[in-house]
Short mmCIF file of C-alpha atoms in Angstrom, two decimals:
data_model
loop_
_atom_site.label_atom_id
_atom_site.label_comp_id
_atom_site.label_asym_id
_atom_site.label_seq_id
_atom_site.Cartn_x
_atom_site.Cartn_y
_atom_site.Cartn_z
CA MET G 832 -39.69 29.88 -5.77
CA ALA G 833 -41.20 27.22 -3.50
CA THR G 834 -40.33 24.55 -6.06
CA LEU G 835 -36.70 25.73 -6.12
CA TRP G 836 -36.48 25.49 -2.31
CA LYS G 837 -37.91 21.98 -2.44
CA LEU G 838 -35.28 20.96 -4.98
CA ILE G 839 -32.51 22.47 -2.84
CA LEU G 840 -33.79 20.72 0.30
CA ALA G 841 -34.07 17.42 -1.59
CA LEU G 842 -30.48 17.84 -2.80
CA PHE G 843 -29.23 18.52 0.73
CA GLU G 844 -31.13 15.48 2.00
CA ARG G 845 -29.50 13.29 -0.64
CA VAL G 846 -26.06 14.66 0.21
CA ASP G 847 -26.69 14.11 3.93
CA ARG G 848 -27.91 10.56 3.29
CA PHE G 849 -24.89 9.79 1.13
CA TYR G 850 -22.56 11.25 3.78
CA HIS G 851 -24.03 9.06 6.50
CA GLU G 852 -24.09 5.92 4.35
CA ALA G 853 -20.56 6.44 3.02
CA PHE G 854 -18.84 7.59 6.20
CA LEU G 855 -20.84 7.30 9.42
CA ASP G 856 -23.35 4.45 9.44
CA ARG G 857 -20.93 1.53 9.26
CA PRO G 858 -17.32 0.71 8.39
CA ILE G 859 -17.14 -0.41 4.76
CA SER G 860 -15.08 -3.15 3.13
CA LEU G 861 -13.72 -4.62 6.36
CA TYR G 862 -12.57 -7.80 4.64
CA GLY G 863 -10.93 -5.84 1.83
CA VAL G 864 -9.02 -3.66 4.27
CA ALA G 865 -8.04 -6.74 6.29
CA VAL G 866 -6.62 -8.41 3.18
CA GLY G 867 -4.74 -5.20 2.43
CA ARG G 868 -3.31 -5.23 5.95
CA ILE G 869 -2.10 -8.82 5.51
CA VAL G 870 -0.57 -8.10 2.10
CA TYR G 871 1.25 -4.98 3.28
CA GLY G 872 2.34 -6.73 6.47
CA LEU G 873 3.88 -9.47 4.32
CA TRP G 874 5.47 -6.83 2.09
CA LEU G 875 7.02 -5.17 5.16
CA LEU G 876 8.26 -8.50 6.46
CA LEU G 877 9.92 -9.39 3.16
CA PHE G 878 11.47 -5.92 2.85
CA PHE G 879 13.18 -6.29 6.22
CA LEU G 880 14.03 -10.01 6.06
CA ILE G 881 15.29 -10.55 2.50
CA PRO G 882 18.41 -8.34 2.83
CA ILE G 883 19.10 -9.30 6.45
CA SER G 884 22.34 -11.10 5.57
CA ILE G 885 23.73 -7.95 3.88
CA ARG G 886 22.05 -5.39 6.13
CA TYR G 887 25.31 -3.65 7.03
CA ARG G 888 26.17 -3.13 3.35
CA ILE G 889 22.76 -1.57 2.76
CA TRP G 890 22.13 0.46 5.90
CA GLY G 891 25.51 0.53 7.66
CA GLU G 892 28.87 2.22 7.23
CA LEU G 893 29.80 -0.44 4.66
CA GLY G 894 26.98 0.76 2.42
CA PRO G 895 26.99 3.40 -0.31
CA ILE G 896 26.07 6.22 2.11
CA SER G 897 28.22 6.86 5.16
CA HIS G 898 26.59 8.04 8.37
CA SER G 899 28.04 11.54 8.09
CA ILE G 900 26.74 11.95 4.52
CA PHE G 901 23.42 10.50 5.65
CA LEU G 902 23.07 13.16 8.35
CA LYS G 903 23.82 15.89 5.81
CA GLU G 904 21.18 14.50 3.44
CA LEU G 905 18.59 14.49 6.24
CA ALA G 906 19.40 18.10 7.11
CA THR G 907 19.17 19.13 3.45
CA ASP G 908 15.95 17.27 2.64
CA GLY G 909 14.24 17.94 5.97
CA GLN G 910 13.52 14.25 6.48
CA TYR G 911 13.89 12.10 9.58
CA SER G 912 15.21 8.64 10.37
CA LEU G 913 15.66 6.73 13.59
CA LEU G 914 18.88 5.34 12.11
CA ALA G 915 20.36 8.83 12.40
CA PHE G 916 20.44 8.32 16.17
CA SER G 917 23.60 6.18 16.00
CA PRO G 918 25.89 4.61 13.37
CA SER G 919 26.30 1.55 15.59
CA LEU G 920 25.67 -1.83 14.00
CA TYR G 921 23.88 -2.87 17.18
CA TRP G 922 21.41 -0.01 16.67
CA ILE G 923 20.73 -1.25 13.13
CA ASP G 924 20.14 -4.77 14.45
CA PHE G 925 17.85 -3.52 17.21
CA SER G 926 15.83 -1.34 14.81
CA LEU G 927 15.60 -4.19 12.31
CA ALA G 928 14.41 -6.61 15.01
CA ILE G 929 11.65 -4.20 16.09
CA ALA G 930 10.72 -3.65 12.44
CA VAL G 931 10.39 -7.40 11.81
CA LEU G 932 8.34 -7.90 14.99
CA SER G 933 5.98 -5.01 14.21
CA SER G 934 5.58 -6.20 10.60
CA LEU G 935 4.64 -9.67 11.83
CA CYS G 936 2.09 -8.14 14.21
CA VAL G 937 0.62 -6.10 11.35
CA MET G 938 0.23 -9.20 9.20
CA LEU G 939 -1.35 -11.22 12.02
CA GLY G 940 -3.54 -8.39 13.31
CA LEU G 941 -2.04 -8.18 16.79
CA PHE G 942 -1.77 -4.74 18.46
CA THR G 943 -2.49 -3.61 14.93
CA ARG G 944 -2.67 0.17 15.15
CA THR G 945 0.41 0.43 17.38
CA SER G 946 2.27 -2.03 15.16
CA LEU G 947 1.32 -0.07 12.05
CA ILE G 948 2.65 3.15 13.55
CA VAL G 949 5.93 1.51 14.61
CA ALA G 950 6.34 -0.31 11.28
CA THR G 951 5.61 2.84 9.26
CA VAL G 952 8.10 4.95 11.24
CA LEU G 953 10.81 2.28 10.90
CA LEU G 954 10.07 1.73 7.22
CA TRP G 955 10.46 5.46 6.61
CA SER G 956 13.70 5.40 8.63
CA PHE G 957 15.22 2.55 6.63
CA HIS G 958 14.03 4.08 3.34
CA SER G 959 15.70 7.37 4.25
CA ARG G 960 18.93 5.57 5.16
CA ASN G 961 19.46 4.22 1.63
CA HIS G 962 17.30 5.60 -1.18
CA TYR G 963 19.23 3.72 -3.88
CA ILE G 964 17.27 0.51 -3.24
CA LEU G 965 13.83 2.14 -3.55
CA ASP G 966 11.36 2.45 -6.40
CA GLY G 967 7.90 3.93 -6.94
CA GLY G 968 6.23 0.98 -5.24
CA ASP G 969 8.01 1.79 -1.98
CA ASN G 970 6.66 5.34 -2.04
CA LEU G 971 3.14 4.04 -2.64
CA GLY G 972 3.58 1.52 0.18
CA ARG G 973 4.45 4.25 2.67
CA ILE G 974 1.35 6.22 1.72
CA VAL G 975 -0.97 3.21 2.03
CA LEU G 976 0.52 2.22 5.40
CA LEU G 977 -0.04 5.74 6.69
CA PHE G 978 -3.73 5.56 5.78
CA LEU G 979 -4.09 2.02 7.16
CA ILE G 980 -3.31 3.38 10.63
CA PHE G 981 -6.71 5.09 10.65
CA THR G 982 -8.69 2.04 9.49
CA SER G 983 -10.23 -0.80 11.48
CA SER G 984 -8.03 -3.24 9.59
CA ASP G 985 -7.99 -5.78 12.44
CA SER G 986 -11.79 -6.18 12.58
CA LYS G 987 -11.56 -9.21 10.28
CA LEU G 988 -8.96 -11.91 9.52
CA SER G 989 -6.86 -11.11 12.59
CA ILE G 990 -5.92 -12.58 15.94
CA LYS G 991 -7.96 -9.83 17.59
CA SER G 992 -11.12 -10.72 15.64
CA TYR G 993 -10.51 -14.44 16.29
CA ILE G 994 -10.34 -13.86 20.06
CA LYS G 995 -13.49 -11.72 19.96
CA ASP G 996 -15.35 -14.38 18.00
CA ARG G 997 -14.31 -17.05 20.51
CA LEU G 998 -15.43 -14.87 23.41
CA SER G 999 -18.64 -13.95 21.52
CA SER G 1000 -18.06 -10.28 22.28
CA GLN G 1001 -19.53 -7.69 19.94
CA GLU G 1002 -17.90 -4.29 19.64
CA LEU G 1003 -20.08 -1.51 18.25
CA SER G 1004 -18.07 1.02 16.29
CA SER G 1005 -18.69 4.68 16.95
CA PRO G 1006 -19.53 7.18 14.18
CA TRP G 1007 -16.10 8.78 14.66
CA ALA G 1008 -14.36 5.42 14.22
CA ASN G 1009 -16.45 4.76 11.11
CA LEU G 1010 -15.59 8.21 9.77
CA PHE G 1011 -11.83 7.68 10.15
CA HIS G 1012 -11.99 4.15 8.75
CA ASN G 1013 -14.11 5.01 5.72
CA ALA G 1014 -12.23 8.23 4.94
CA ALA G 1015 -8.89 6.37 5.10
CA TYR G 1016 -10.32 3.55 2.98
CA TYR G 1017 -11.47 5.95 0.27
CA ALA G 1018 -8.10 7.73 0.41
CA ILE G 1019 -6.31 4.41 -0.20
CA VAL G 1020 -8.66 3.48 -3.05
CA ILE G 1021 -8.33 6.88 -4.73
CA GLN G 1022 -4.53 6.77 -4.41
CA LEU G 1023 -4.32 3.30 -5.95
CA CYS G 1024 -6.79 4.19 -8.69
CA ILE G 1025 -4.80 7.27 -9.67
CA VAL G 1026 -1.54 5.29 -9.81
CA TYR G 1027 -2.87 2.35 -11.83
CA LEU G 1028 -5.13 4.39 -14.08
CA SER G 1029 -2.29 6.77 -14.99
CA ALA G 1030 0.00 3.76 -15.62
CA GLY G 1031 -2.60 2.17 -17.89
CA LEU G 1032 -3.29 5.39 -19.80
CA ASN G 1033 0.44 5.96 -20.28
CA LYS G 1034 0.72 2.48 -21.78
CA ILE G 1035 -2.20 3.13 -24.10
CA SER G 1036 -0.43 6.23 -25.41
CA GLY G 1037 2.54 4.09 -26.50
CA GLN G 1038 2.47 2.63 -29.99
CA LEU G 1039 4.05 -0.71 -28.98
CA TRP G 1040 1.35 -1.25 -26.35
CA ARG G 1041 -1.42 -0.36 -28.76
CA ASN G 1042 -0.25 -2.73 -31.50
CA GLY G 1043 0.27 -5.57 -28.99
CA THR G 1044 4.07 -6.05 -29.30
CA ALA G 1045 5.44 -4.35 -26.17
CA ILE G 1046 5.93 -7.59 -24.21
CA TYR G 1047 8.11 -8.95 -27.03
CA TYR G 1048 10.68 -6.20 -26.48
CA VAL G 1049 10.40 -6.45 -22.69
CA MET G 1050 11.18 -10.18 -22.83
CA LYS G 1051 14.12 -9.54 -25.15
CA ASN G 1052 15.63 -7.14 -22.62
CA SER G 1053 18.30 -8.85 -20.49
CA THR G 1054 17.21 -6.90 -17.40
CA TYR G 1055 13.50 -7.77 -17.50
CA GLY G 1056 13.39 -10.90 -19.64
CA HIS G 1057 13.23 -14.40 -18.18
CA PRO G 1058 15.77 -16.95 -19.48
CA PHE G 1059 13.22 -19.80 -19.50
CA TRP G 1060 9.82 -18.22 -20.08
CA GLY G 1061 11.05 -15.41 -22.32
CA PRO G 1062 11.72 -17.47 -25.47
CA HIS G 1063 8.45 -19.40 -25.10
CA ILE G 1064 6.49 -16.15 -24.99
CA THR G 1065 8.36 -14.27 -27.71
CA ASP G 1066 8.10 -17.22 -30.11
CA SER G 1067 4.30 -17.04 -29.99
CA TYR G 1068 2.57 -14.06 -31.57
CA LEU G 1069 -0.65 -15.01 -29.77
CA LEU G 1070 1.01 -15.02 -26.32
CA VAL G 1071 2.82 -11.74 -26.97
CA THR G 1072 -0.41 -10.03 -28.01
CA ALA G 1073 -2.44 -11.56 -25.17
CA PHE G 1074 0.06 -10.62 -22.45
CA THR G 1075 0.52 -7.11 -23.83
CA TYR G 1076 -3.19 -6.30 -23.89
CA PHE G 1077 -3.76 -8.05 -20.54
CA ILE G 1078 -1.14 -5.84 -18.87
CA VAL G 1079 -2.85 -2.77 -20.36
CA ILE G 1080 -6.41 -3.82 -19.44
CA ILE G 1081 -5.70 -4.61 -15.77
CA PRO G 1082 -4.49 -1.12 -14.71
CA VAL G 1083 -7.19 0.63 -16.73
CA SER G 1084 -9.97 -1.51 -15.24
CA TYR G 1085 -8.50 -1.30 -11.73
CA THR G 1086 -10.63 1.72 -10.83
CA HIS G 1087 -13.89 -0.11 -11.54
CA LEU G 1088 -12.74 -3.29 -9.80
CA THR G 1089 -11.57 -1.47 -6.66
CA LEU G 1090 -14.46 0.88 -5.91
CA PRO G 1091 -16.86 -0.66 -3.36
CA THR G 1092 -20.14 -1.92 -4.78
CA ASN G 1093 -21.58 -3.30 -1.56
CA ARG G 1094 -21.31 -1.22 1.57
CA GLU G 1095 -22.44 -4.14 3.70
CA VAL G 1096 -19.10 -5.92 3.19
#
């Protein structure tokens, strides 16, 4: 009986040690989260800037969804959008300007947490306004941005960290801050691993991916094929096979490549 209690106590000690190392002792993967912040900030910026010349045809009355239909869809789906406040083109311009500014601040690491909240709310608002332009990547982006709010993503590679380094000021993170950062980090990693691992396993289940010929048919498709690179790839059996297996290997190995191996980073 005494031996059993010792084993139970040892197990609890290991769990407690893992909990403190994984969540409380220090924020993990600060550089990785910072790079993620920059990438998603750039993604936000491109999402808002690329269609700026046709913004009224995407999010205005000239688009596929009128404001009245938009309000009905929001009421039916139980969603929200700041663009429901007014159909005015000036309101679209104002919201878009704030979205671009907050996205730039996210990418640069300036007023990061506030900028992430504003950018996420506006991204959700613009996504709700016209769902025809969205895909699965947009849904994943919203989830990751939501978790990034709780991370210390501006601790590295940001204007804030640059100013602190110049002033030689050291900021000690509290256990609560570490807990929120690490929990959000693991949530992001798990979400990405699930998405990419399921995508890779789905490819493996397909015969064309297993025999190394899937890219040939993708390149022959007028929607996905490239007019210049397509023929060069499809004419080479070696390139078709290499690209096909490479596209399968990357998502499947993503889980191993993403999980942190050094908590000091």
